[in-house]
PDB file of C-alpha atoms in Angstrom:
ATOM      1  CA  MET A 240      -0.292  -0.065  -0.472  1.00 83.00           C
ATOM      2  CA  VAL A 241       2.690   2.878   1.117  1.00 92.00           C
ATOM      3  CA  CYS A 242       4.788   1.986  -2.162  1.00 93.00           C
ATOM      4  CA  ALA A 243       1.088   2.388  -4.416  1.00 93.00           C
ATOM      5  CA  GLY A 244       1.261   5.821  -2.754  1.00 93.00           C
ATOM      6  CA  LEU A 245       4.737   6.811  -2.640  1.00 95.00           C
ATOM      7  CA  ARG A 246       4.139   6.540  -6.464  1.00 94.00           C
ATOM      8  CA  GLU A 247       1.079   7.965  -6.347  1.00 92.00           C
ATOM      9  CA  TRP A 248       2.858  11.289  -5.370  1.00 93.00           C
ATOM     10  CA  LEU A 249       5.293  10.916  -8.018  1.00 90.00           C
ATOM     11  CA  ALA A 250       2.809  12.068 -10.744  1.00 88.00           C
ATOM     12  CA  VAL A 251       2.429  15.312  -9.014  1.00 87.00           C
ATOM     13  CA  VAL A 252       6.056  16.425  -8.584  1.00 87.00           C
ATOM     14  CA  GLU A 253       7.306  18.290 -11.116  1.00 85.00           C
ATOM     15  CA  GLY A 254      10.341  20.361 -12.928  1.00 78.00           C
ATOM     16  CA  PRO A 255      14.131  18.915 -12.905  1.00 72.00           C
ATOM     17  CA  GLU A 256      12.629  17.447  -8.802  1.00 81.00           C
ATOM     18  CA  ALA A 257      11.308  15.016 -10.804  1.00 86.00           C
ATOM     19  CA  ASP A 258      13.816  12.488 -11.495  1.00 84.00           C
ATOM     20  CA  LEU A 259      15.103  12.334  -8.544  1.00 86.00           C
ATOM     21  CA  THR A 260      12.363  12.147  -6.757  1.00 90.00           C
ATOM     22  CA  SER A 261      11.675   9.299  -8.589  1.00 91.00           C
ATOM     23  CA  ALA A 262      14.786   7.328  -8.158  1.00 90.00           C
ATOM     24  CA  ALA A 263      14.695   8.430  -4.220  1.00 93.00           C
ATOM     25  CA  VAL A 264      11.137   6.525  -4.753  1.00 95.00           C
ATOM     26  CA  GLU A 265      12.228   4.026  -6.773  1.00 95.00           C
ATOM     27  CA  LEU A 266      15.286   2.791  -4.619  1.00 95.00           C
ATOM     28  CA  VAL A 267      13.811   2.276  -1.088  1.00 96.00           C
ATOM     29  CA  ILE A 268      10.746   0.432  -3.014  1.00 96.00           C
ATOM     30  CA  ALA A 269      13.634  -1.714  -4.759  1.00 96.00           C
ATOM     31  CA  ALA A 270      16.047  -1.774  -1.580  1.00 95.00           C
ATOM     32  CA  PHE A 271      15.911  -4.520   1.154  1.00 95.00           C
ATOM     33  CA  ASP A 272      12.857  -5.812  -0.190  1.00 94.00           C
ATOM     34  CA  GLY A 273      10.454  -2.499   0.477  1.00 94.00           C
ATOM     35  CA  SER A 274      11.667  -2.201   4.330  1.00 94.00           C
ATOM     36  CA  LEU A 275      12.211   1.229   4.672  1.00 95.00           C
ATOM     37  CA  THR A 276       9.689   1.949   3.224  1.00 95.00           C
ATOM     38  CA  ASP A 277       7.717   1.133   6.382  1.00 95.00           C
ATOM     39  CA  PRO A 278       5.319   3.852   7.551  1.00 93.00           C
ATOM     40  CA  GLY A 279       6.513   3.458  10.721  1.00 95.00           C
ATOM     41  CA  TRP A 280       9.742   5.165   9.753  1.00 96.00           C
ATOM     42  CA  PRO A 281       9.855   8.893  10.472  1.00 96.00           C
ATOM     43  CA  TRP A 282      10.311   9.679   7.087  1.00 96.00           C
ATOM     44  CA  VAL A 283       7.447   7.935   5.046  1.00 96.00           C
ATOM     45  CA  ARG A 284       4.287  11.243   5.631  1.00 95.00           C
ATOM     46  CA  GLU A 285       1.006  10.459   4.616  1.00 93.00           C
ATOM     47  CA  ALA A 286       0.133  13.439   2.333  1.00 92.00           C
ATOM     48  CA  ASP A 287      -3.400  14.970   2.900  1.00 89.00           C
ATOM     49  CA  GLU A 288      -5.126  12.910   0.234  1.00 89.00           C
ATOM     50  CA  LEU A 289      -6.358   8.806   1.515  1.00 88.00           C
ATOM     51  CA  GLY A 290      -3.222   7.083   0.167  1.00 90.00           C
ATOM     52  CA  VAL A 291      -0.902   8.912  -0.626  1.00 92.00           C
ATOM     53  CA  PHE A 292       2.949   8.880   0.861  1.00 95.00           C
ATOM     54  CA  TRP A 293       5.157  10.936   0.382  1.00 95.00           C
ATOM     55  CA  LEU A 294       9.593  10.595   1.706  1.00 96.00           C
ATOM     56  CA  ASP A 295      10.395  13.289   3.715  1.00 95.00           C
ATOM     57  CA  PRO A 296      14.816  14.276   4.025  1.00 94.00           C
ATOM     58  CA  GLU A 297      14.795  16.495   7.527  1.00 94.00           C
ATOM     59  CA  PRO A 298      14.331  13.469   9.780  1.00 95.00           C
ATOM     60  CA  MET A 299      16.805  10.357   7.573  1.00 94.00           C
ATOM     61  CA  ALA A 300      19.980  13.058   9.062  1.00 90.00           C
ATOM     62  CA  GLY A 301      19.059  10.953  12.714  1.00 92.00           C
ATOM     63  CA  PHE A 302      19.776   7.743  11.863  1.00 91.00           C
ATOM     64  CA  ASP A 303      23.704   8.857  10.073  1.00 86.00           C
ATOM     65  CA  GLY A 304      25.832   5.854  10.873  1.00 81.00           C
ATOM     66  CA  VAL A 305      23.267   3.225  11.661  1.00 87.00           C
ATOM     67  CA  GLY A 306      24.029   0.166   9.920  1.00 87.00           C
ATOM     68  CA  GLY A 307      21.990  -2.676   8.323  1.00 90.00           C
ATOM     69  CA  ASP A 308      19.049  -1.292   5.706  1.00 92.00           C
ATOM     70  CA  LEU A 309      19.738   2.414   6.783  1.00 94.00           C
ATOM     71  CA  THR A 310      22.603   2.478   5.416  1.00 91.00           C
ATOM     72  CA  LEU A 311      21.594   3.714   2.166  1.00 93.00           C
ATOM     73  CA  LEU A 312      19.463   6.573   3.786  1.00 94.00           C
ATOM     74  CA  PRO A 313      22.442   9.300   2.894  1.00 92.00           C
ATOM     75  CA  VAL A 314      21.820   8.704  -0.966  1.00 91.00           C
ATOM     76  CA  VAL A 315      17.544   8.145  -0.245  1.00 94.00           C
ATOM     77  CA  GLU A 316      18.158  11.506   1.670  1.00 92.00           C
ATOM     78  CA  ALA A 317      20.621  13.283  -1.243  1.00 88.00           C
ATOM     79  CA  LEU A 318      18.172  12.383  -3.841  1.00 89.00           C
ATOM     80  CA  LEU A 319      14.972  14.358  -1.839  1.00 90.00           C
ATOM     81  CA  GLY A 320      17.245  17.680  -1.830  1.00 84.00           C
ATOM     82  CA  GLY A 321      18.460  16.691   1.764  1.00 80.00           C
ATOM     83  CA  ARG A 322      22.064  16.696   2.401  1.00 83.00           C
ATOM     84  CA  ARG A 323      24.598  15.246   0.057  1.00 81.00           C
ATOM     85  CA  VAL A 324      25.873  12.120   0.013  1.00 82.00           C
ATOM     86  CA  PRO A 325      29.088  12.600   2.265  1.00 79.00           C
ATOM     87  CA  ASP A 326      31.420   9.865   1.630  1.00 80.00           C
ATOM     88  CA  LEU A 327      29.933   8.354  -1.213  1.00 80.00           C
ATOM     89  CA  VAL A 328      33.244   5.769  -1.562  1.00 79.00           C
ATOM     90  CA  GLN A 329      32.568   4.658   1.857  1.00 84.00           C
ATOM     91  CA  LEU A 330      29.383   4.438   1.565  1.00 84.00           C
ATOM     92  CA  LEU A 331      29.504   2.166  -1.485  1.00 82.00           C
ATOM     93  CA  GLN A 332      32.047   0.152   0.103  1.00 84.00           C
ATOM     94  CA  ARG A 333      28.949  -1.307   3.402  1.00 88.00           C
ATOM     95  CA  LEU A 334      26.803  -2.121   0.910  1.00 88.00           C
ATOM     96  CA  ASP A 335      26.106  -5.501  -0.697  1.00 88.00           C
ATOM     97  CA  HIS A 336      26.724  -5.653  -4.775  1.00 84.00           C
ATOM     98  CA  GLY A 337      22.486  -5.628  -5.154  1.00 88.00           C
ATOM     99  CA  THR A 338      21.964  -2.951  -3.788  1.00 91.00           C
ATOM    100  CA  VAL A 339      25.231  -0.387  -5.358  1.00 87.00           C
ATOM    101  CA  GLN A 340      23.677  -1.871  -8.357  1.00 87.00           C
ATOM    102  CA  LEU A 341      20.497   0.123  -7.451  1.00 90.00           C
ATOM    103  CA  VAL A 342      21.800   2.658  -6.466  1.00 87.00           C
ATOM    104  CA  LEU A 343      23.926   3.047  -9.338  1.00 84.00           C
ATOM    105  CA  ASP A 344      20.678   2.696 -11.580  1.00 85.00           C
ATOM    106  CA  ALA A 345      18.957   5.525  -8.861  1.00 84.00           C
ATOM    107  CA  PHE A 346      21.941   7.410 -10.611  1.00 81.00           C
ATOM    108  CA  THR A 347      21.226   6.873 -14.099  1.00 81.00           C
ATOM    109  CA  ARG A 348      17.472   7.300 -13.064  1.00 81.00           C
ATOM    110  CA  ALA A 349      18.385  11.428 -11.688  1.00 78.00           C
ATOM    111  CA  SER A 350      20.696  12.335 -13.718  1.00 76.00           C
ATOM    112  CA  ARG A 351      18.902  11.405 -17.389  1.00 73.00           C
ATOM    113  CA  TRP A 352      18.075  15.266 -17.445  1.00 68.00           C
ATOM    114  CA  HIS A 353      20.138  16.854 -14.741  1.00 68.00           C
ATOM    115  CA  ARG A 354      23.769  15.486 -14.438  1.00 68.00           C
ATOM    116  CA  ASP A 355      24.994  18.133 -12.659  1.00 71.00           C
ATOM    117  CA  ILE A 356      22.026  18.370 -10.364  1.00 69.00           C
ATOM    118  CA  ALA A 357      22.524  14.182  -9.651  1.00 68.00           C
ATOM    119  CA  LEU A 358      26.556  14.466  -9.222  1.00 70.00           C
ATOM    120  CA  TYR A 359      26.306  17.126  -6.750  1.00 72.00           C
ATOM    121  CA  ALA A 360      23.353  15.151  -4.547  1.00 72.00           C
ATOM    122  CA  PHE A 361      25.996  12.079  -5.017  1.00 69.00           C
ATOM    123  CA  HIS A 362      28.784  13.890  -3.480  1.00 69.00           C
ATOM    124  CA  GLY A 363      30.651  12.576  -7.444  1.00 65.00           C
ATOM    125  CA  ASP A 364      30.426  10.081 -10.105  1.00 68.00           C
ATOM    126  CA  PRO A 365      28.812   6.700  -8.305  1.00 65.00           C
ATOM    127  CA  TRP A 366      30.019   5.131 -11.036  1.00 65.00           C
ATOM    128  CA  ALA A 367      33.434   5.776 -11.126  1.00 67.00           C
ATOM    129  CA  VAL A 368      33.851   5.426  -7.532  1.00 63.00           C
ATOM    130  CA  SER A 369      31.201   1.539  -8.088  1.00 60.00           C
ATOM    131  CA  GLY A 370      34.151   1.177 -10.803  1.00 66.00           C
ATOM    132  CA  TRP A 371      37.213   1.333  -8.257  1.00 61.00           C
ATOM    133  CA  ILE A 372      35.559  -0.513  -5.432  1.00 60.00           C
ATOM    134  CA  THR A 373      34.529  -3.741  -7.680  1.00 64.00           C
ATOM    135  CA  ALA A 374      38.563  -3.856  -8.729  1.00 65.00           C
ATOM    136  CA  GLN A 375      39.186  -3.369  -5.008  1.00 60.00           C
ATOM    137  CA  ARG A 376      37.348  -6.169  -3.572  1.00 60.00           C
ATOM    138  CA  SER A 377      38.246  -8.063  -6.773  1.00 66.00           C
ATOM    139  CA  ARG A 378      41.702  -7.660  -5.771  1.00 63.00           C
ATOM    140  CA  TYR A 379      41.316  -8.289  -2.136  1.00 57.00           C
ATOM    141  CA  THR A 380      39.908 -11.536  -3.237  1.00 61.00           C
ATOM    142  CA  ALA A 381      42.632 -12.018  -5.374  1.00 62.00           C
ATOM    143  CA  SER A 382      45.105 -11.899  -2.828  1.00 57.00           C
ATOM    144  CA  THR A 383      43.534 -13.447  -0.286  1.00 54.00           C
ATOM    145  CA  TRP A 384      42.777 -16.558  -2.388  1.00 52.00           C
ATOM    146  CA  THR A 385      46.332 -16.092  -3.556  1.00 51.00           C
ATOM    147  CA  ASP A 386      47.891 -16.388   0.356  1.00 49.00           C
ATOM    148  CA  THR A 387      45.560 -19.328   0.959  1.00 48.00           C
ATOM    149  CA  ASP A 388      47.149 -21.141  -1.933  1.00 50.00           C
ATOM    150  CA  THR A 389      50.310 -20.197  -0.808  1.00 47.00           C
ATOM    151  CA  SER A 390      49.750 -21.539   2.867  1.00 47.00           C
ATOM    152  CA  ARG A 391      48.116 -24.964   1.530  1.00 48.00           C
ATOM    153  CA  ARG A 392      51.410 -25.552  -0.693  1.00 49.00           C
ATOM    154  CA  ALA A 393      53.280 -24.889   2.129  1.00 48.00           C
ATOM    155  CA  SER A 394      51.769 -26.767   4.709  1.00 48.00           C
TER     156      SER A 394
END
């Protein structure tokens, strides 16, 4: 019900904010099985119109540094016109591969017509950062495998 209500809200958002808001809504719906759209969260607000919900970026700042699903909140907040993502590299490193892909999808949606606004919100280009993180993870995995293989041979 909330997910449908959030999509109803998108129908009235216009201008440059439309792509950013749409990216935020689709991100919270898709990530973590929609757990961030629970009406008990302080950022999920019901509009005056019955069945329409909207996302309020202000309460999201109160969850800085909290892990788990809430790690994603700085991205959602930035897309909704709140603060910029403070450290995109660190944030993406804490997310699993599937969620990083959702963030990249959100960036693509947000930057469709206003790339400069999306780059500002993300405090950098997530595509470039994601490539760097993937390379670092691959290098770490390769070095761990090589270290394990070398220790097996020494035994």
